[in-house]
Short mmCIF file of C-alpha atoms in Angstrom, two decimals:
data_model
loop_
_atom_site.label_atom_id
_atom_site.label_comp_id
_atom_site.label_asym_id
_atom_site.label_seq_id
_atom_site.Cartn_x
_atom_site.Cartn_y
_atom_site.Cartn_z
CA UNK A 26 6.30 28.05 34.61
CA UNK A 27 3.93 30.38 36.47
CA UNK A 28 3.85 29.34 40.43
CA UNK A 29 0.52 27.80 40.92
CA UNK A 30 0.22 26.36 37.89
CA UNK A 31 -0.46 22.63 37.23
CA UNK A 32 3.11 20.47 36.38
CA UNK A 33 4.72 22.35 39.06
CA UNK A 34 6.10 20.40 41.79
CA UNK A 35 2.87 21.51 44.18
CA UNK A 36 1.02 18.15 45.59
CA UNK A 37 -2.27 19.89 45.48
CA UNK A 38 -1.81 21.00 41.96
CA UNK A 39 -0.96 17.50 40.95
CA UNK A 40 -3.68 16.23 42.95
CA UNK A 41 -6.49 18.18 40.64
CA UNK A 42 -5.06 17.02 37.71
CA UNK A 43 -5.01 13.67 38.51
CA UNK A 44 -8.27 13.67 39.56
CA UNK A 45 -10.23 15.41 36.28
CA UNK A 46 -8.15 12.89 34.05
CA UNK A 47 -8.60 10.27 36.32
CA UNK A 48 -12.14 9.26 34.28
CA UNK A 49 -10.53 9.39 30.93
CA UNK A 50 -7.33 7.28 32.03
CA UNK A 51 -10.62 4.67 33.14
CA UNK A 52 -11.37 4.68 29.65
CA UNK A 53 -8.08 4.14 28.26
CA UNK A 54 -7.51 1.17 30.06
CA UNK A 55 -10.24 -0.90 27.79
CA UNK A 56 -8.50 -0.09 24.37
CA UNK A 57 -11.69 -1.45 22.45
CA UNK A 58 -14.08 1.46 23.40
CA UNK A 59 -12.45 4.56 24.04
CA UNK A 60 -14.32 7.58 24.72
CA UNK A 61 -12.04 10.83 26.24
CA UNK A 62 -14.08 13.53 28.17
CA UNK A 63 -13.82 16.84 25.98
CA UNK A 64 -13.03 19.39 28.19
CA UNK A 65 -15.47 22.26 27.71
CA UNK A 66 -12.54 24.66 26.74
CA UNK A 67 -11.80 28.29 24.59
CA UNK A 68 -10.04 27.22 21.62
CA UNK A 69 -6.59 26.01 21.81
CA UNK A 70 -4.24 28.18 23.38
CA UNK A 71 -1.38 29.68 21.24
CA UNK A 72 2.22 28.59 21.94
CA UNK A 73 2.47 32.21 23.96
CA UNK A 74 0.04 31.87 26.38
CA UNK A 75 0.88 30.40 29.87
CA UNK A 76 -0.45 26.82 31.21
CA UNK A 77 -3.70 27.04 32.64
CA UNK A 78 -3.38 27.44 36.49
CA UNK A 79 -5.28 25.27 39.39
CA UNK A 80 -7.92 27.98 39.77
CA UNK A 81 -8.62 27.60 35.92
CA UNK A 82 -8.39 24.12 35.52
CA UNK A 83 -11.01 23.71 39.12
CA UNK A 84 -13.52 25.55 37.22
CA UNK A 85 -13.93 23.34 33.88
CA UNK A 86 -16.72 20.63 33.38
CA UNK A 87 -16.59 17.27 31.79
CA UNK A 88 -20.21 16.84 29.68
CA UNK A 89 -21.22 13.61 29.11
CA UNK A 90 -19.28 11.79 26.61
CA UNK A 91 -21.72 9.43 25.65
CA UNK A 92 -24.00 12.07 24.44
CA UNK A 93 -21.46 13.47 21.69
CA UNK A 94 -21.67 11.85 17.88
CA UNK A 95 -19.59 8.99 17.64
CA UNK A 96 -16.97 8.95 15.56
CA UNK A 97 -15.43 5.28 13.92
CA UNK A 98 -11.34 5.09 14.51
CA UNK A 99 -9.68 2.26 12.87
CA UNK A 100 -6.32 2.37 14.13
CA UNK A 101 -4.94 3.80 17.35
CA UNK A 102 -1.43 5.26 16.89
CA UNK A 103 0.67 7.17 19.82
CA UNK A 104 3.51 9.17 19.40
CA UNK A 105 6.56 8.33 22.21
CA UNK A 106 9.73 10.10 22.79
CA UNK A 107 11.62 12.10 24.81
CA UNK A 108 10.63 16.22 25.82
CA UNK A 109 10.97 18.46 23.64
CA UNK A 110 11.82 16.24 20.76
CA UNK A 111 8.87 17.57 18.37
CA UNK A 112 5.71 15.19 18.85
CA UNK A 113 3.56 17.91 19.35
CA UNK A 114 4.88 20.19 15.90
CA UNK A 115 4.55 16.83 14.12
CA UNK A 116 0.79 16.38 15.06
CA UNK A 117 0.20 20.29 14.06
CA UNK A 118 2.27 19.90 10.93
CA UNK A 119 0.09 16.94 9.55
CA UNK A 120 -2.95 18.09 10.71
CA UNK A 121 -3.12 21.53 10.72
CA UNK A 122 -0.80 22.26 7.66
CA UNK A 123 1.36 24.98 10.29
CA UNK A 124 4.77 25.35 12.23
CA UNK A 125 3.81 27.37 15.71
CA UNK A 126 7.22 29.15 17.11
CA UNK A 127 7.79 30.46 20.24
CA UNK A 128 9.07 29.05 23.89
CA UNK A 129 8.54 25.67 24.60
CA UNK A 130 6.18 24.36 26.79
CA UNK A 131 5.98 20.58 27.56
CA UNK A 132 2.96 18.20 26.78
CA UNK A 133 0.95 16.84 30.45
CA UNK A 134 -0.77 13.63 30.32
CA UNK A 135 -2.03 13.70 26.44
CA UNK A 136 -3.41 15.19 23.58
CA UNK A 137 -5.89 13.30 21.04
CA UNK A 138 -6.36 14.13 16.94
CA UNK A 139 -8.82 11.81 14.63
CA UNK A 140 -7.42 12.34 11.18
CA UNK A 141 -9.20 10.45 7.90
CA UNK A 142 -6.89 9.45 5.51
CA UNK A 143 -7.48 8.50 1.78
CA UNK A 144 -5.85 4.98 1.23
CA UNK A 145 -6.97 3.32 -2.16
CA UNK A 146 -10.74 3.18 -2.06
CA UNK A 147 -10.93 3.23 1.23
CA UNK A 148 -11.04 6.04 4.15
CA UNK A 149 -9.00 4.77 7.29
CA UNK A 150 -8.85 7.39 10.58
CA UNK A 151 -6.42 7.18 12.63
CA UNK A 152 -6.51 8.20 16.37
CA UNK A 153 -3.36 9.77 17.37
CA UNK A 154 -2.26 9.95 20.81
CA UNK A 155 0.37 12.65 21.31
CA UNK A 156 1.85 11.85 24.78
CA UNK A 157 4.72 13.46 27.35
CA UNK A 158 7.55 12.79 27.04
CA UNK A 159 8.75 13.92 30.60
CA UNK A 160 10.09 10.93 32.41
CA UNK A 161 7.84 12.30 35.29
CA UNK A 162 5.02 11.31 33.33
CA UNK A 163 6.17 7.95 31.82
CA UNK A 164 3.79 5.63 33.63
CA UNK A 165 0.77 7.62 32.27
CA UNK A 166 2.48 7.30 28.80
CA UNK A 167 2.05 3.65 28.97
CA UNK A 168 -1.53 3.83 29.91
CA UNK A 169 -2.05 5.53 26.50
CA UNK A 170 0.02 3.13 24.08
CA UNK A 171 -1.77 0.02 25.45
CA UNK A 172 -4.23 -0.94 22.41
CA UNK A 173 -2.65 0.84 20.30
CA UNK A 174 -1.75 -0.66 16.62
CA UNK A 175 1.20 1.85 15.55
CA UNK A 176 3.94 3.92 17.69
CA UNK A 177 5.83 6.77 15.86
CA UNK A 178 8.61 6.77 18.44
CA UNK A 179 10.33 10.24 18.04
CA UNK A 180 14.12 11.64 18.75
CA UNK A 181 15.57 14.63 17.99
CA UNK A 182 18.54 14.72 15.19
CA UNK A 183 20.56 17.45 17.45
CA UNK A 184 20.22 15.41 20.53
CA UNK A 185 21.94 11.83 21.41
CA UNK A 186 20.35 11.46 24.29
CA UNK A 187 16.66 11.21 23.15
CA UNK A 188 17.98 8.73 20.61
CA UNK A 189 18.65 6.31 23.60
CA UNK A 190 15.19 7.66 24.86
CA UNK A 191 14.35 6.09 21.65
CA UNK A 192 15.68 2.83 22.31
CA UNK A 193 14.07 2.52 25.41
CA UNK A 194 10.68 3.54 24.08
CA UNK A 195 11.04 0.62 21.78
CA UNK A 196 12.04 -2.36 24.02
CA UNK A 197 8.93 -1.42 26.60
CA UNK A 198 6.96 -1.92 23.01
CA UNK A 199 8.18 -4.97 22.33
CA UNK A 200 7.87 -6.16 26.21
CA UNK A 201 3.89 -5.09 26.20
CA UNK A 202 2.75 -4.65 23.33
CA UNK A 203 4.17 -6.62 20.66
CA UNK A 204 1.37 -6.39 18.00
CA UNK A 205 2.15 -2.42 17.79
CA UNK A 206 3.70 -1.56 14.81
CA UNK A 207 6.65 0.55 15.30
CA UNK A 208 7.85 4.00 12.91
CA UNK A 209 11.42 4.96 14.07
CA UNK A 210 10.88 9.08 13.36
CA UNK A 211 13.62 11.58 13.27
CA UNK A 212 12.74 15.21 13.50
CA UNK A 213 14.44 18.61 13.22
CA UNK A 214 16.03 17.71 9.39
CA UNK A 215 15.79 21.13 8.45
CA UNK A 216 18.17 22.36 11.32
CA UNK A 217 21.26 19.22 10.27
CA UNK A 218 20.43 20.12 6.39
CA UNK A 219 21.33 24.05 7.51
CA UNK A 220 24.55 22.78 9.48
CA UNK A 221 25.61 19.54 9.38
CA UNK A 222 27.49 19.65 12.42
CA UNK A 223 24.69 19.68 14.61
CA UNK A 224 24.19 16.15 13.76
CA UNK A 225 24.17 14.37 16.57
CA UNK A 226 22.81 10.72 15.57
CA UNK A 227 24.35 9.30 11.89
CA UNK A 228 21.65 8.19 9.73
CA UNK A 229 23.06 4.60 8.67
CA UNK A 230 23.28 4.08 12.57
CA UNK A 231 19.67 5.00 12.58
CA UNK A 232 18.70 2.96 9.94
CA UNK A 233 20.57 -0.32 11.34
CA UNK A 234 18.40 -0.18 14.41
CA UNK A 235 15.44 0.51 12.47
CA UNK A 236 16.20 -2.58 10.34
CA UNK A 237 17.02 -4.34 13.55
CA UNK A 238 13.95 -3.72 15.24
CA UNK A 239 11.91 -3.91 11.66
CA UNK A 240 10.97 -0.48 11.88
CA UNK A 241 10.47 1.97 8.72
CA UNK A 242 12.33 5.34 9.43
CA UNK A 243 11.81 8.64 8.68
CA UNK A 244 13.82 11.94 8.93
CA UNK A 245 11.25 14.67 9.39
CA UNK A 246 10.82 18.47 9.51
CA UNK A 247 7.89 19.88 11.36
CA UNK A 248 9.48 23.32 10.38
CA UNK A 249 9.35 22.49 6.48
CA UNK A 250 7.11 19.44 6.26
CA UNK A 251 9.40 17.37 4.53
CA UNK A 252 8.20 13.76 5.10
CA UNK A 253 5.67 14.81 7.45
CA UNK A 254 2.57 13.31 5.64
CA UNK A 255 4.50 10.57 4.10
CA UNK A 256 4.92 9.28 7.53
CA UNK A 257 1.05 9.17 8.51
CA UNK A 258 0.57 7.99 5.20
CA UNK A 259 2.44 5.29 5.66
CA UNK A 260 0.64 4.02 9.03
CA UNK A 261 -2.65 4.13 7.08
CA UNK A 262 -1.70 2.05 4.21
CA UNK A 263 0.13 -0.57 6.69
CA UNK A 264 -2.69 -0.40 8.46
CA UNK A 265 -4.72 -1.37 5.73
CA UNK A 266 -2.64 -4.02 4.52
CA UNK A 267 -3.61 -7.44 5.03
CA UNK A 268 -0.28 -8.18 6.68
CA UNK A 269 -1.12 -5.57 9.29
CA UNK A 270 -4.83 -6.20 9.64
CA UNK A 271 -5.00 -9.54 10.90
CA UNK A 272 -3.25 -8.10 14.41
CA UNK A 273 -6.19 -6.02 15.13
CA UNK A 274 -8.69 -8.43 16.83
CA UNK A 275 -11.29 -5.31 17.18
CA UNK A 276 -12.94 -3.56 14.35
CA UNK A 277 -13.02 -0.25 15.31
CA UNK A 278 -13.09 2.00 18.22
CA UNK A 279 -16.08 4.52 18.80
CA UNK A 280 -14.64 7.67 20.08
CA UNK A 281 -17.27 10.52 20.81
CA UNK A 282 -16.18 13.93 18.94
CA UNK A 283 -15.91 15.45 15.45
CA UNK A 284 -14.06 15.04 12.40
CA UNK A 285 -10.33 16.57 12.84
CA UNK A 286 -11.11 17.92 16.07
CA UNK A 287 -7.81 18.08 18.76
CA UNK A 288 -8.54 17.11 22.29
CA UNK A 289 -6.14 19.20 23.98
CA UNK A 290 -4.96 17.90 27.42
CA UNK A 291 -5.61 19.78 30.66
CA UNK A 292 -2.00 21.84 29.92
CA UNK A 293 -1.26 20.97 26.52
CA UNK A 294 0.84 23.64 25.04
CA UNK A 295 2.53 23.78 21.72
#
């Protein structure tokens, strides 16, 4: 990461960026009316280009949020897991329709999608937090899951350790907020279906906790898609069941921007 640059280790760096999100983290802290500051940005940067440096980021301006068309989102739904399991690739899979390769570069503070989704009759949108999953950042993770009616809590099939990442994701669910609905998702099938001895966490094991927690679980492929939209699809319709509706004790939440529009954090990355 280029010296300078905000998510280095440099106080004053961390200082700026805690200071333009601090505004939207207000918001976030009422779940009921949430309204994140778009950041008057180029468009999204591709997966080569560097993190935006403390120069950059000093020069951007907030416009007034309440002045942008209002948008209706029925269910708030955050995605949790450790770095560099895939959160990010699963957002652009399902909403975008595309795979971005090239060096990683980890999520900072959050990045926001609005996606409509047919279910039955009805249209339900879903507002999809996609979060770090640095531990450094973990206390501004929970700031975005509180509210929020479903967490897709993420590991990574070649990786043990983010499955206990996993776990852990999980109990601070159930400890604050136990009306969230919880999706136990796997990602990286396609590279275990290519060799299965980079397996690292046995699908019946995975399923038992799933079970055990009353989770549904998925095993995913940003790369090839496979069970990408079934996943989302699934939130909706649970969502819209009566079992799941009677959690939600608000109707909506008015968020200010445009259909399928990303809100990419400060140094979102793919």
């Amino acid at each position: 990461m280029p010296a300078g640059s905000v998510g280095t280790d440099d106080s004053s760096d961390w200082a700026l960026f805690a200071r333009i999100k601090s505004d939207a983290v207000r918001d976030l802290l009422n779940p009921a009316r949430v309204r994140p500051c778009k950041l008057n940005l180029p468009p999204p940067p591709s997966s080569s280009t560097p993190v935006c440096s403390a120069a950059a980021v000093s020069s951007w301006t907030f416009p007034n949020p309440f002045t942008m068309s209002a948008m209706r989102v029925d269910a708030k739904v955050v995605m949790l897991g450790k770095e560099s399991v895939g959160k990010t690739s699963l957002v652009e899979r399902y909403v975008h329709h595309r795979f971005l390769v090239g060096p990683y570069q980890n999520t900072i503070g959050a990045a926001f999608v609005a996606k409509p989704i047919q279910v039955g009759e009805k249209v339900i949108t879903l507002g999809i937090w996609d979060t770090a999953g640095s531990e450094r950042y973990e206390a501004m993770s929970r700031i975005y899951y509180r509210g929020a009616r479903a967490a897709i809590v993420c590991y990574d099939l070649t990786d043990s350790s983010s499955f206990q990442r996993a776990r852990f994701w999980v109990k601070e669910l159930q400890n604050c907020e136990e009306h969230c609905k919880i999706y136990l998702c796997a990602t990286k099938n396609d590279l275990v279906e290519g060799d299965r001895s980079l397996r690292q966490i046995d699908y019946h094991d995975a399923q038992d906790f799933a079970e055990e927690i009353g989770a549904q679980h998925f095993e995913t492929s940003s790369k090839t898609g496979n069970n990408v939209d079934e996943l989302f699809q699934k939130v909706a319709e649970d969502y819209n069941s009566t079992a799941f509706q009677y959690m939600t004790e608000e109707t909506g939440v008015d968020l200010g921007q445009k259909k399928d529009s990303y809100f990419y954090s400060c140094c979102h990355n793919n």
